[in-house]
Structures are given as C-alpha cells and as structure tokens.
Coordinates of C-alpha atoms in Angstrom, one line a residue:
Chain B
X1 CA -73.0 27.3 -47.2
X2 CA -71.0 24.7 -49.4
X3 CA -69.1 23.4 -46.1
X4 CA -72.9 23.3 -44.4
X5 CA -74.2 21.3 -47.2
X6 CA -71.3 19.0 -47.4
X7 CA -71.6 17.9 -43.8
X8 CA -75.4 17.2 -44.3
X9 CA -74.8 15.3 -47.8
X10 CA -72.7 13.4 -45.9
X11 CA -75.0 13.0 -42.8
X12 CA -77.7 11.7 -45.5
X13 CA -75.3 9.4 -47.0
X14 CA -74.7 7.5 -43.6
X15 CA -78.0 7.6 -43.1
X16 CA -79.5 5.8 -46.1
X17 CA -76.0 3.4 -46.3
X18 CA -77.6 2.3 -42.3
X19 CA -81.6 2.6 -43.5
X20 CA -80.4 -0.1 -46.6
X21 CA -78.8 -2.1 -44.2
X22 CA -81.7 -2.6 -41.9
X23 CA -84.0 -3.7 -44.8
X24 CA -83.8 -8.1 -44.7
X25 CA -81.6 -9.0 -47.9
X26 CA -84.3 -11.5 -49.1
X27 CA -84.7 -13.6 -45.8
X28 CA -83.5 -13.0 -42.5
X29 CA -82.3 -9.5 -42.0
X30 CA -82.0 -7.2 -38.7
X31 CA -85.1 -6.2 -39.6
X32 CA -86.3 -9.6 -38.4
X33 CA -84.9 -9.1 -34.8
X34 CA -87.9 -5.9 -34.6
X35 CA -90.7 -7.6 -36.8
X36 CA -90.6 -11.0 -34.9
X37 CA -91.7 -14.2 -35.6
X38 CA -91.4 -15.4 -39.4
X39 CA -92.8 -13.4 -42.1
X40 CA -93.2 -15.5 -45.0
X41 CA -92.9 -14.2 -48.5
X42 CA -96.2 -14.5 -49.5
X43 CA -98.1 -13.0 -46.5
X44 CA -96.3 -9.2 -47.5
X45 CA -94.2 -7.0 -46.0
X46 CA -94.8 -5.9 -42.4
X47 CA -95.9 -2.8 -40.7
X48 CA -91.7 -2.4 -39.8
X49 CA -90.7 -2.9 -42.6
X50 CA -93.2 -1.2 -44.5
X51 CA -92.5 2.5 -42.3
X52 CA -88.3 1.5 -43.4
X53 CA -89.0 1.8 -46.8
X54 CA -90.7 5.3 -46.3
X55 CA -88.1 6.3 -44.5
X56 CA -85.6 5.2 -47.0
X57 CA -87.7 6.6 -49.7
X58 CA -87.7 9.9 -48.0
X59 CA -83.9 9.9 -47.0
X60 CA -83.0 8.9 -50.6
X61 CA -85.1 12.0 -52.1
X62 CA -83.2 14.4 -49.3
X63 CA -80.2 12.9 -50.3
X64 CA -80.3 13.2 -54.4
X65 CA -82.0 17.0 -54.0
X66 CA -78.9 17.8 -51.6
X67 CA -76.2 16.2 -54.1
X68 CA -77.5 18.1 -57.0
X69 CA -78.2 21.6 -55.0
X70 CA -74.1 20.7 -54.3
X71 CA -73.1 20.0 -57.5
X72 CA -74.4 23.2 -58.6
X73 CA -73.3 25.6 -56.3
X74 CA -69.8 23.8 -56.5
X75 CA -70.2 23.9 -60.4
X76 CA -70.7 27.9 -60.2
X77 CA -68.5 28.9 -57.6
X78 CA -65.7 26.7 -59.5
X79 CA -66.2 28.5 -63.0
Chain T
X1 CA -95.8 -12.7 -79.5
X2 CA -97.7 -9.8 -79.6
X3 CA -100.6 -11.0 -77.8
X4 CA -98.2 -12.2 -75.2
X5 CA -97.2 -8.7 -74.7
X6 CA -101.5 -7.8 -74.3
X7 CA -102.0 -10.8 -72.3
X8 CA -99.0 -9.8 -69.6
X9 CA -100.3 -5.8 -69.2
X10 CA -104.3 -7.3 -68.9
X11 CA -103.0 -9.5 -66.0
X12 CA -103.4 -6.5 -62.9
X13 CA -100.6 -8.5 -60.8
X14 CA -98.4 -8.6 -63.6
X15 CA -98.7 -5.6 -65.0
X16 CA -97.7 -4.0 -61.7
X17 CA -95.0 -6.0 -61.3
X18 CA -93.8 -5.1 -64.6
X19 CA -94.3 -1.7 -64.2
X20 CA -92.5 -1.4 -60.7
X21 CA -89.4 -3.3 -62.4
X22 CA -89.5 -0.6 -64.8
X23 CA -90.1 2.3 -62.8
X24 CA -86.7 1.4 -60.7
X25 CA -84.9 0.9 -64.1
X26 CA -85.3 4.3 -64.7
X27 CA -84.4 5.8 -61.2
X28 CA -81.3 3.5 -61.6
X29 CA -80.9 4.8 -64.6
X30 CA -81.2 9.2 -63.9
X31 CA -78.9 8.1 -61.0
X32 CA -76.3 7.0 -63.5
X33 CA -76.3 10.7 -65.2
X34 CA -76.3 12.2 -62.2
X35 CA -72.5 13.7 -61.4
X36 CA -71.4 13.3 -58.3
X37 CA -71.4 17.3 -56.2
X38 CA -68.1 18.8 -57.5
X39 CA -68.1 17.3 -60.9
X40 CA -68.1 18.9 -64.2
X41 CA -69.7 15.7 -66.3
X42 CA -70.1 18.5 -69.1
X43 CA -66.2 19.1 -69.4
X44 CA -65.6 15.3 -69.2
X45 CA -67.8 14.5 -72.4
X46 CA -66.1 17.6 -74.1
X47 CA -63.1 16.4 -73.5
X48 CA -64.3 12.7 -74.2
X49 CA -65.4 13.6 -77.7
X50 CA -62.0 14.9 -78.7
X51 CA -59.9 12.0 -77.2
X52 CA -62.1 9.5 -77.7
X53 CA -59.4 6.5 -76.9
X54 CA -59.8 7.2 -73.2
X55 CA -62.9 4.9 -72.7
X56 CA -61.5 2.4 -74.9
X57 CA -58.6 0.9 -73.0
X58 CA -59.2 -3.0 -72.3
X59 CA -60.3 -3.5 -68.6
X60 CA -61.6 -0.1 -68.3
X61 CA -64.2 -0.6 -71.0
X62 CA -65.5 -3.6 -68.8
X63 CA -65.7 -2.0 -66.0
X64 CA -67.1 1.1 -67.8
X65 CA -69.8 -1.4 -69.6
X66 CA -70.6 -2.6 -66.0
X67 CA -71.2 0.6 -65.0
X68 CA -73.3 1.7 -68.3
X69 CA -70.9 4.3 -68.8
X70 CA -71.7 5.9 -65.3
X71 CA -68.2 5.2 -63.9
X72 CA -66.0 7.8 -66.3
X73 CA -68.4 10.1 -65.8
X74 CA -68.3 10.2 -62.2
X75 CA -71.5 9.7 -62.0
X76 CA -73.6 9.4 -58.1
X77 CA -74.2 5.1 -59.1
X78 CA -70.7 5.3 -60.6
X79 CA -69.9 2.3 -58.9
X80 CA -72.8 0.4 -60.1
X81 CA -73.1 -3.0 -59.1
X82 CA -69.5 -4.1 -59.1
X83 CA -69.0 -4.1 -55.4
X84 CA -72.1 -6.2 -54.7
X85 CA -70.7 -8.3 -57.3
X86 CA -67.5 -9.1 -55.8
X87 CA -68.5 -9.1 -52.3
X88 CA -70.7 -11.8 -53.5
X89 CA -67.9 -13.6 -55.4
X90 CA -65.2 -13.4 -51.8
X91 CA -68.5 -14.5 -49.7
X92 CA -69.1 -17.6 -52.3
X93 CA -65.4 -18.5 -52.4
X94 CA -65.1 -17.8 -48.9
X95 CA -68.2 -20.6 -47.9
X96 CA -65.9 -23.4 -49.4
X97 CA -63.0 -22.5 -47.4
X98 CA -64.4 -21.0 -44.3
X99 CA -66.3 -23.6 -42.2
X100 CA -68.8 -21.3 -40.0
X101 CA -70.4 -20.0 -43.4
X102 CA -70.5 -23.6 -44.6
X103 CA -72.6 -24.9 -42.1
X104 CA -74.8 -21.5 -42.0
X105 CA -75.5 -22.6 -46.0
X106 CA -76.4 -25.3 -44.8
X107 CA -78.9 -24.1 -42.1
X108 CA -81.4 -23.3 -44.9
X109 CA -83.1 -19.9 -45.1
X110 CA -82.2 -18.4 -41.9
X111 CA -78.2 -19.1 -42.6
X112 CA -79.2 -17.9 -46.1
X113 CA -80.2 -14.9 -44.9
X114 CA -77.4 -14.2 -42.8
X115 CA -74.9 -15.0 -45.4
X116 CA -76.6 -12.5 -47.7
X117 CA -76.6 -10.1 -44.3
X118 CA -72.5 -11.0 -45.0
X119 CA -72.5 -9.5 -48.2
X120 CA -74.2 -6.5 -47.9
X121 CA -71.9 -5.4 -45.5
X122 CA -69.1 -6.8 -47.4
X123 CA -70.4 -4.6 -50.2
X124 CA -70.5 -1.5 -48.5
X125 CA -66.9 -2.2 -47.2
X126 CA -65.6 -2.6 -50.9
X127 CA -67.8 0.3 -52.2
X128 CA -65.8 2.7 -49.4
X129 CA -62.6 0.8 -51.1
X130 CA -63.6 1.5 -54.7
X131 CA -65.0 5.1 -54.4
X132 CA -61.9 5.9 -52.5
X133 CA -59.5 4.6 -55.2
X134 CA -61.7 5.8 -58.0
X135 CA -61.8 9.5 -57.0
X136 CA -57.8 9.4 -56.3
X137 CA -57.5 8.1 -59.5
X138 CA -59.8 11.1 -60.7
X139 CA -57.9 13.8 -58.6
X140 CA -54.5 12.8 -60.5
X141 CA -56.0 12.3 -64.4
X142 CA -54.7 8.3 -64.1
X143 CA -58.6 7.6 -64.5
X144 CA -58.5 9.3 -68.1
X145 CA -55.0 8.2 -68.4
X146 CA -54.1 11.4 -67.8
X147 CA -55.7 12.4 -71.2
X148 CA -57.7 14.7 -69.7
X149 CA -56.3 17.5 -67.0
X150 CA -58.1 17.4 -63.4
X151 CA -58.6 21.0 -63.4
X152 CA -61.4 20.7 -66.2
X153 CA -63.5 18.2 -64.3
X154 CA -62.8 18.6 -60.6
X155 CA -62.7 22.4 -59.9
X156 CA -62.3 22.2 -56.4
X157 CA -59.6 19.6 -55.3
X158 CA -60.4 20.4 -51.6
X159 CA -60.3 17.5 -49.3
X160 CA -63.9 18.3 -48.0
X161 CA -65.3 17.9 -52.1
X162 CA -63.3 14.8 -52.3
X163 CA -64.2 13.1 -49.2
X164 CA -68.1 14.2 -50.1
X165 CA -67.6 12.7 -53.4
X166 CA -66.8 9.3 -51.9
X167 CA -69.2 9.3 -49.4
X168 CA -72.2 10.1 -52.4
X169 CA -70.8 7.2 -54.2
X170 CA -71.0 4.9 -51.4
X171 CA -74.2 5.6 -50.6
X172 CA -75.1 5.4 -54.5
X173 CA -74.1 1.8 -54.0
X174 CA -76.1 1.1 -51.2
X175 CA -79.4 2.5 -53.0
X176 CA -78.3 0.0 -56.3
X177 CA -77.7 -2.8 -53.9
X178 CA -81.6 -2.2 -52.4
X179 CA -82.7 -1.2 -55.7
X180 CA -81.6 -4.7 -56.7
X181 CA -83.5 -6.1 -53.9
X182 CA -86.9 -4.3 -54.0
X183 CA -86.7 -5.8 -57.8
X184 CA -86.7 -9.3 -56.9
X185 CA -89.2 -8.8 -54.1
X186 CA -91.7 -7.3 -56.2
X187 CA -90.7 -6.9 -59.6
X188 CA -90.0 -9.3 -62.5
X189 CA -86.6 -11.3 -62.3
X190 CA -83.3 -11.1 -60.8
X191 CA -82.7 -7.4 -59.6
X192 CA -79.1 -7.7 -59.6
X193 CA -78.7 -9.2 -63.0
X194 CA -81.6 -7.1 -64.6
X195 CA -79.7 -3.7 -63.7
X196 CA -76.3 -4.8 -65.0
X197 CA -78.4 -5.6 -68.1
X198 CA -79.9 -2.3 -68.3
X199 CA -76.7 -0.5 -68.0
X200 CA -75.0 -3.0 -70.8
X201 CA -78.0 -2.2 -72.8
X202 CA -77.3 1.6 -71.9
X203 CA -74.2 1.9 -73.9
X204 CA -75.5 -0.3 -76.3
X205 CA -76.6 2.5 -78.6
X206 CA -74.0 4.7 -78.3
X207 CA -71.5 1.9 -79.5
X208 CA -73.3 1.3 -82.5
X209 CA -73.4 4.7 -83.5
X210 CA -69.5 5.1 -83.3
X211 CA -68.9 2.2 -85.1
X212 CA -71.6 3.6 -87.7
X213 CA -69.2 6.6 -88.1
X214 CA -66.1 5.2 -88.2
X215 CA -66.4 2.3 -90.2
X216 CA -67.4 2.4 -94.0
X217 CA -71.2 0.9 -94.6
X218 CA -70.4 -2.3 -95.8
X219 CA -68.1 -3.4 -92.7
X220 CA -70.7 -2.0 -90.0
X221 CA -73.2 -4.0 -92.3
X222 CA -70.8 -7.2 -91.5
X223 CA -70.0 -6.8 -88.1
X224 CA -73.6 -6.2 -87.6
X225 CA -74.5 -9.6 -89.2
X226 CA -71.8 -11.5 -87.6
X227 CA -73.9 -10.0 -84.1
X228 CA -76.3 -11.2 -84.9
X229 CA -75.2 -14.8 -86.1
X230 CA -73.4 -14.5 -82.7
X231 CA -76.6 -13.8 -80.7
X232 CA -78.7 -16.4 -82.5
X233 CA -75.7 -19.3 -81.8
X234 CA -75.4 -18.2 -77.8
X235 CA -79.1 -18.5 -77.5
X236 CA -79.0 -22.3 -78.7
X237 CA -76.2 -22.4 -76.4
X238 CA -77.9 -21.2 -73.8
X239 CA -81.1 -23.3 -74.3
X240 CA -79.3 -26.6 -75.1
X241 CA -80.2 -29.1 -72.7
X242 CA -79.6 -32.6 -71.9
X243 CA -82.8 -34.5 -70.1
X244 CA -82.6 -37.3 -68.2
X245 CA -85.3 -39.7 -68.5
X246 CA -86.6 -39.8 -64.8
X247 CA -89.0 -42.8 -63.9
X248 CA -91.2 -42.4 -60.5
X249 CA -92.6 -46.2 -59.0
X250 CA -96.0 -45.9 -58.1
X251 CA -97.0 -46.0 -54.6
X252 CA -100.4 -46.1 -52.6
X253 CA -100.3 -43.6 -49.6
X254 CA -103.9 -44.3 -47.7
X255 CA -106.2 -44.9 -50.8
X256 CA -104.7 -42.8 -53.0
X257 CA -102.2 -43.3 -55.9
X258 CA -99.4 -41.5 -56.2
X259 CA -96.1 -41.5 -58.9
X260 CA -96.2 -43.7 -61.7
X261 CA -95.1 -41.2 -64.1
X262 CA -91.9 -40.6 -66.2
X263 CA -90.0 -36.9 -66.5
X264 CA -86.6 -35.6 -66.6
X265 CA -84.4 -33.8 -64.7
X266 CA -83.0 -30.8 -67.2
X267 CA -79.3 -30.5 -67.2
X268 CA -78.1 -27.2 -69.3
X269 CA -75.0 -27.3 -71.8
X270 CA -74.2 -23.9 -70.0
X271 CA -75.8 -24.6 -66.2
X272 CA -73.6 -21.6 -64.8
X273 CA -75.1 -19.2 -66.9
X274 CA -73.0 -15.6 -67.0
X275 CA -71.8 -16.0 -63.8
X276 CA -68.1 -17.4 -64.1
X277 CA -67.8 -14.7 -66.8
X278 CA -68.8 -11.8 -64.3
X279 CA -66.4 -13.7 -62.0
X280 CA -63.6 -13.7 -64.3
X281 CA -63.6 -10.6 -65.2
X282 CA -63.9 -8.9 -62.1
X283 CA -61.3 -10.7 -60.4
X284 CA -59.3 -9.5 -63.1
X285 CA -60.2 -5.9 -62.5
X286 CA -58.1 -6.7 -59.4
X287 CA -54.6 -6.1 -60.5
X288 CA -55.7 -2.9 -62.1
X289 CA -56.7 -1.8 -58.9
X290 CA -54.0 -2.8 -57.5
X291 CA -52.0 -0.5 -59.6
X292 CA -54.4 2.2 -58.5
X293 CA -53.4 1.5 -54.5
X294 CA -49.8 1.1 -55.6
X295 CA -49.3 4.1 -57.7
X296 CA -47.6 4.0 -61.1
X297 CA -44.3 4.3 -60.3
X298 CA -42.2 1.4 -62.8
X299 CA -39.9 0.6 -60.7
X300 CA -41.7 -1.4 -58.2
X301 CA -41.4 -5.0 -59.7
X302 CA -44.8 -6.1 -59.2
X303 CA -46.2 -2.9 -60.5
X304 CA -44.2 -3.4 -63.7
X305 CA -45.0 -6.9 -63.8
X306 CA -48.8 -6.1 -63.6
X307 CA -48.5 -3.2 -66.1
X308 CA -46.7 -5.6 -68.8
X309 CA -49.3 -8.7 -68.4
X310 CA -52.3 -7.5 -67.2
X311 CA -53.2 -4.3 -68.4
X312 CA -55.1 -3.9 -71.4
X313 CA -56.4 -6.6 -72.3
X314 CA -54.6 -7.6 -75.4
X315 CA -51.2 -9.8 -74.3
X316 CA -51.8 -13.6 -74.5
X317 CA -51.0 -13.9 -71.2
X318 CA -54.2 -12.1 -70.1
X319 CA -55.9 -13.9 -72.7
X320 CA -55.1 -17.2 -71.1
X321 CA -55.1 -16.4 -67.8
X322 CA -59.4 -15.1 -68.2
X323 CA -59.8 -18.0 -70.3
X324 CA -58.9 -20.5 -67.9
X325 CA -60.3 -18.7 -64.9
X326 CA -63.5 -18.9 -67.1
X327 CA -63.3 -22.9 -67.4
X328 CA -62.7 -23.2 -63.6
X329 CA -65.1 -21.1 -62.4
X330 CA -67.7 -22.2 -64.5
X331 CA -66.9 -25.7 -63.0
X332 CA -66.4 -24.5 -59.6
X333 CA -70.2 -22.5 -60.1
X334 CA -71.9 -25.9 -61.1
X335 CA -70.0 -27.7 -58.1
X336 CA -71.7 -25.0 -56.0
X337 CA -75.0 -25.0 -57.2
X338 CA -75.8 -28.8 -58.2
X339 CA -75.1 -31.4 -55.8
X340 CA -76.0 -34.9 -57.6
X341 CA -75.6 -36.6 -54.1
X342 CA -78.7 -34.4 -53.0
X343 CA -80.0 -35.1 -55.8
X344 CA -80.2 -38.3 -56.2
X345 CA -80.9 -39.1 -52.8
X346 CA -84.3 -37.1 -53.2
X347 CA -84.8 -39.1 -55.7
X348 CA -84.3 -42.5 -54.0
X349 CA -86.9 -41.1 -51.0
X350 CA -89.8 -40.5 -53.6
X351 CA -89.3 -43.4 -55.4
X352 CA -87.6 -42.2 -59.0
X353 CA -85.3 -44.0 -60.8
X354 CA -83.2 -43.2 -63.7
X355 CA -83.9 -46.5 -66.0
X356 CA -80.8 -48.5 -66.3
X357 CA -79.3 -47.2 -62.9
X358 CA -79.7 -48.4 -59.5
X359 CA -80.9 -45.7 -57.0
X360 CA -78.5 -44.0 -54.6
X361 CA -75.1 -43.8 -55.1
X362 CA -74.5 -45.0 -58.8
X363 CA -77.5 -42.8 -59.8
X364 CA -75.3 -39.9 -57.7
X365 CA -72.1 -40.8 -59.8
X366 CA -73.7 -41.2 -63.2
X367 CA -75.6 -37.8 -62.5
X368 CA -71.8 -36.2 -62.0
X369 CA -70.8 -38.0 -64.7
X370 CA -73.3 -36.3 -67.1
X371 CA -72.7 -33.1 -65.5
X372 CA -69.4 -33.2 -65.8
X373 CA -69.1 -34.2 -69.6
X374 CA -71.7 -31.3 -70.4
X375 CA -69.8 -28.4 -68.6
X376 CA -67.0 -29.5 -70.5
X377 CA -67.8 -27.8 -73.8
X378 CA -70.4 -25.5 -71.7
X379 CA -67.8 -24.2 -70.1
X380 CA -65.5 -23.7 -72.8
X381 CA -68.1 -22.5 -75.3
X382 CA -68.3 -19.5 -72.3
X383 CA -64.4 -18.8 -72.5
X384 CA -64.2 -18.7 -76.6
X385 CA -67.0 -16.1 -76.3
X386 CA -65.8 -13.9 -73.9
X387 CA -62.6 -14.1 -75.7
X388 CA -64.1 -13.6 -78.6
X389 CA -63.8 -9.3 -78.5
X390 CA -60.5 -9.8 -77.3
X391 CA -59.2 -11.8 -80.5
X392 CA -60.7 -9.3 -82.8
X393 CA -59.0 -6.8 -81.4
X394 CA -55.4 -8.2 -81.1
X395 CA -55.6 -9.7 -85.0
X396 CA -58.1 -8.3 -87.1
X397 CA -57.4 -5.2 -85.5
X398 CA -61.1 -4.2 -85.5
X399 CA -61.9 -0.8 -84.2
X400 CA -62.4 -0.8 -80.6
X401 CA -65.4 -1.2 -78.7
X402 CA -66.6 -3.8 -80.5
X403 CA -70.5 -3.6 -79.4
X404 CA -70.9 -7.2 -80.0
X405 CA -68.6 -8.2 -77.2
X406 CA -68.6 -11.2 -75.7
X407 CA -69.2 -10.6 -71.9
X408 CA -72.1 -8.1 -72.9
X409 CA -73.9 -10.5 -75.7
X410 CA -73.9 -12.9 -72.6
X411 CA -75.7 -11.1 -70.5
X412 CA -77.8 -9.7 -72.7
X413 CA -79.3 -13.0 -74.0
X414 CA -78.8 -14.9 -70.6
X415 CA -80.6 -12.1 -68.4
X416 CA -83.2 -11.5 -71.4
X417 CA -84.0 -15.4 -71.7
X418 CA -84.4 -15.3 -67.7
X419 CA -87.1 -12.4 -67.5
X420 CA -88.6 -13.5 -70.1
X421 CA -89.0 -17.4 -68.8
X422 CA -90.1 -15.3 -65.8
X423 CA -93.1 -13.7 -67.1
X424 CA -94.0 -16.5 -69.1
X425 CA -94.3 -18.5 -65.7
X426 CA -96.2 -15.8 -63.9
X427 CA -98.7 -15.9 -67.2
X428 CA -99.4 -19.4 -67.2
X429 CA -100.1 -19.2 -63.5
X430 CA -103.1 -16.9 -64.1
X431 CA -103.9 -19.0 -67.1
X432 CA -104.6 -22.3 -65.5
X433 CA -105.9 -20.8 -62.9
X434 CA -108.4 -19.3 -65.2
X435 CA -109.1 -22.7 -66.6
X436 CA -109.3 -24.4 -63.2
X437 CA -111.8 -22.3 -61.7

C-alpha cells in the first residue's frame, strides 16, 4: 500500500514538475510552439493553454490528496 | 484611505484580481503547513518549543524567514521560492558573461521569454539540489543541529520515504514557481516578490510574540518603537527620488502639434530596490550548503575555513563580506536595469532635452553621472540596513530573532509600496476612464 502510493506520489510529482513547465513563463513558452502565432497579453489566454491549467489544477489536487493520504498512513504505521 | 479600500472592491476587474492574488496566497500558504509524507511536523514543534535556539542560528533564520518558517518544518513548499531565486540570480549573472543569452536579451520579448524558459528549468535543477541536501541534512539531525534526534521526526528512514520526500518538495517548488506566475498574469503585483512577502509576513507574528515573552515590557515597548522609526525612515528611503527636469521641442507631424512640454525622468535614491539584498544573502547561503555537500568533518581545510567565517552570521568577516556584496550588487542591478545610453538616445529621437546638456552622448554621460552619485548612498543605505540585525546581535547582544530585521523590513515596505502603487494605477485607470466617457 505505502510502496504503491509512493510510486504514484511520485508519478504525480513528475507529472505536475512537466505540466508547470509547459505553461509560457510570461512570454514565449513551449506552450507557444502548440498555440501558434502570437498571443498577446491582452487578448487572454488560449484554448491550449487554458485545458493546461485544468490539467495542472487537477494533477496538483491528485498530488496534495496523495501526499497527505501518505503522510498519514506513514505517520500511523511509524508510531 | 478607507474609501480607497471601497473604491478598489466596487471596481469588478479589480476586485477579481485582488481576490485571485489572495486566493493563491492562501493555497501557498496551507502548502507551507503541509509536512511532507513521512514527517512528524508535530514532534518537530514539540521538540522546537523546548530548544528553542535551533531556529535561531544566523543563516538558517534567513533561509527559514524565506521560507515563512516552512523549511524546518519539512514542510511540502519547504523550499519556497529560494531556488527560483537563485536560478534567477546565475541566469542574470550568467547574461553578462555568456554571449548567446546576451544577444537573446537583446532579442526583445521572444529572447525574454526564452531566458525566463532558462530559469525555470534552472529552478527545477536547483530545487532537485536543495531538496536532496535538505532531507540528508534532516536524516542525520545536522538540520536541527543535531538538537533534535531523527528518530522523532522521520520515523521511517527508508530510502523509498526519503526519495518520495524529495521528489514532493520538488514538485512543491514547481507549483510556487507557477503559483508566482499565475499571480502576475492575473493578479495584483509581482508574484514572486508578493509570496516571499507573505511568508516574511508569516513569521512575523510569531516573532513578536517571543520577544513579548522573553523580554520585560519596557524593552519590547523600545524595540517596538525603534521598528517602527526604522520602517518610517526606509520608506523615505525608498520613495526618495531625484527628477530630472526633461524638456520635449515641439514638433508638427502632418497638422498636428506634438511635444512642447517639460517632465522628468524619475531616478530613485534606492533604484535596485530589495534585490541586491535577496542576492547577497542567498549567495551567501552558498557556503553553508556547501558544508551540507561536504559533510562536517573539521579536518578538511575548507570546511573549517567555512565553519570559522561564514557560519553564523556574527564574525566581522561575514559582516563585511554581505556588506560589500550588497554595494556591488546593488550597482551591478542598476547597470543591468538602466542603460543611460538607451536612454538618452530615445530621448534625442523624440526630441527631449535635458536643459543645460546637449543631446546624445553628454546627456548619456551626465545621466550615468547622476545615477552613479545617487546609488552611492542608495546603495549603502541598503548594506547598513541589512546589517543592521546583525550588529544588534553581535553588540547589544539583543535576543535573537530580532523581528525588525533588516532583510525582512526591506521587503516588507518595498513589496508593500509596489502592490500598493499597483492598485492605485489599476484605480486611476477606471477613474479617468469614468471621466472620459
């Protein structure tokens, strides 16, 4: 259970480190090379980059429900 | 002021904005008290409470205030923003020396955006470093200087807990870093510089209350004071100005009549703001995690070297050496971000003059005369505060973890002056365009 867990907090952590990654750093990310053409900052963000921050969003509360389901049963079984 | 306040939550745009920034804060901030799976945060602030000098040694404390206190508790964003801040700080050493980042700062915004592309992953890359170091720190005591035995916060030692722990805090860093982005995108500010001001904030409290108990009322009454005659003198600092008179020709493009009219170009006592401070102090986080990397044995010579000068916080030696690095880098900073050749060659194509000065080149030189004669006591006004802590401790012997320290009273009134100016701006928009219309 604790070994299962660990692999998948760990799974979720590569995941989000690559989902922030994609996201454009104010200007110019890879998330320009999908998008296309030159979003400007006043027009909003696109339909791409719109779906990456779901999906960052939804990784991110995977991730935090996983890390403290972890730190519990780690917690208990260590006391 | 109040009304100000009214005005800002009646605006719909604003008030979303506002409330987004705030919304994040407090994700960022739940993160922060969140232990990382395997770790007994409980036992740690057990122990905490009956050692109490753990927190308090020198560099840690600054790292620790960086962190809002997240750091010794092992917390998930126990890294905080420090590795986005230093991969920042190598990337903007690194475009003076390195010519292919030079010329992509020059490109404009798409070279901009690559060398920001630079950092994040440079960010990531330290954050592995850090997270690594921190939690073999952790596994041995060294991180509670050993005050504290392993066993009570770390249960289980196992490789697989450890390597999990490292990979939560990475990621933790990777959700600040974005965090700090979706702040400047849609929220009030700077992202970066409003979450280390939250977490400075965040211990805030908590350090006023200890010195409340340990001190006898009349010297907490003082110190509070002199905080507060501190705060009011680095907000003059911080506002002082120099203008120089700008005058613009006028000029008839097609029928229409353009220039004519006389402003300034603003020039700040302190134009670096916080920054060489943030710099300073991080770089000199460096030979502490060094240590960390080399392991504590005394005999190595540079270990014992590091140990004897750069370790705590107190010898003179360390004194100087942030001092100075202060001074430089608040020069280097302005080098960076003020170019009075660009400048003044705008000026020359619109037709602006400074009176008394021919356009071009002698307008470039006086500019960098001015500019150089201001950071001058800017940038040592910056050093003698962020010394300031330091000197208490080492003479008056003042308790320690002086809340009024210098680094923290920076960014408090810098980053607080710079949201503010922020929403002010965004007001008056609305506000003229009320009146326009």
């Amino acid at each position: 259970m604790i070994l299962g867990l660990s692999i998948f907090v760990m799974f979720c952590s590569v995941l989000l480190i690559l989902l922030v990654l994609l996201h454009k750093g104010k200007g110019g990310g890879l998330s320009d090379l999908f998008g296309g053409g030159v979003t400007s900052s006043l027009g909003g963000s696109s339909v791409v980059e719109r779906n990456l921050d779901r999906l960052t969003v939804a990784t991110a509360i995977v991730w935090i429900v996983c890390v403290v389901g972890l730190g519990l049963l780690l917690n208990r079984g260590g006391v | 002021m109040l009304g100000a306040f009214v005005r800002a939550f009646r605006t719909p745009d604003l008030r979303n904005k506002l409330l987004f920034t705030l919304f994040i804060l407090t994700i960022f901030r739940l993160g922060s008290v969140i232990p990382a799976p395997g770790v007994n945060s409980a036992a740690i602030r057990d122990q905490m409470e009956q050692v109490q000098a753990a927190d308090d040694a020198g560099i840690y404390a600054l790292v620790n205030l960086f962190s809002g206190g997240a750091l010794l508790q092992l917390a998930v964003f126990a890294l905080g923003i420090m590795p986005y801040i230093t991969a920042s700080i190598i990337i903007n050493l690194l475009t003076v020396v390195i010519p292919r980042l030079e010329t992509l700062k020059k490109e404009g915004q798409a070279g901009q955006g690559k060398i920001t592309q630079y950092t994040r992953y440079l960010t990531l890359a330290l954050a592995v470093l850090q997270a690594t170091s921190i939690v073999a720190m952790a596994r041995t005591g060294q991180l509670f200087q050993g005050q504290i035995r392993p066993e009570t916060y770390l249960p289980d030692q196992s490789i697989l807990t450890l390597v999990t722990i490292v990979f939560v805090m990475t990621a933790g860093t990777g959700i600040i870093m974005w965090f700090g982005e979706l702040i400047t995108e849609r929220g009030v500010g700077n992202g970066m510089s409003l979450l280390i001001f939250t977490q400075v904030i965040a211990v805030f409290p908590s350090s006023i209350m200890g010195l409340w108990e340990e001190q006898d009322t009349w010297l907490f009454a003082l110190i509070c004071v002199a905080g507060l005659v501190l705060i009011t003198g680095v907000v003059f600092m911080e506002q002082a100005q120099r203008r120089i008179p700008v005058q613009y020709a006028k000029r008839m493009v097609g029928r229409r009549m353009y220039g004519g009219s006389s402003t300034y170009i603003p020039l700040k006592v302190n134009q670096a703001g916080i920054i060489p401070v943030i710099f300073a102090s991080s770089l000199l986080y460096l030979p502490q995690l060094a240590i960390g990397l080399l392991g504590e044995d005394s005999s190595n010579p540079v270990v014992r070297f590091l140990q004897e000068y750069f370790v705590g916080g107190t010898h003179p030696v360390y004194m100087a050496t942030f001092f100075f690095l202060i001074v430089g880098f608040a020069f280097f900073y302005v080098a960076i971000t003020f170019n009075p050749a660009e400048v003044a060659e705008n000026m020359k194509k619109y037709g602006g003059f400074i009176p008394g000065i021919r356009p071009g080149r002698p307008t470039a030189e006086y500019l960098d005369f001015v500019l150089t004669r201001l950071t001058t006591p800017g940038s040592l006004y910056l050093g003698l505060i962020a010394l300031l802590p330091m000197i208490a401790l080492g003479t008056a012997g003042a308790q320690q973890g002086f809340p009024f320290g210098g680094t923290s009273i920076l960014i408090m009134v810098g980053v607080g002056l710079d949201t503010v100016k922020q929403i002010e701006s965004h007001l008056q928009q609305r506000n003229y365009e009320g009146f326009l219309r």
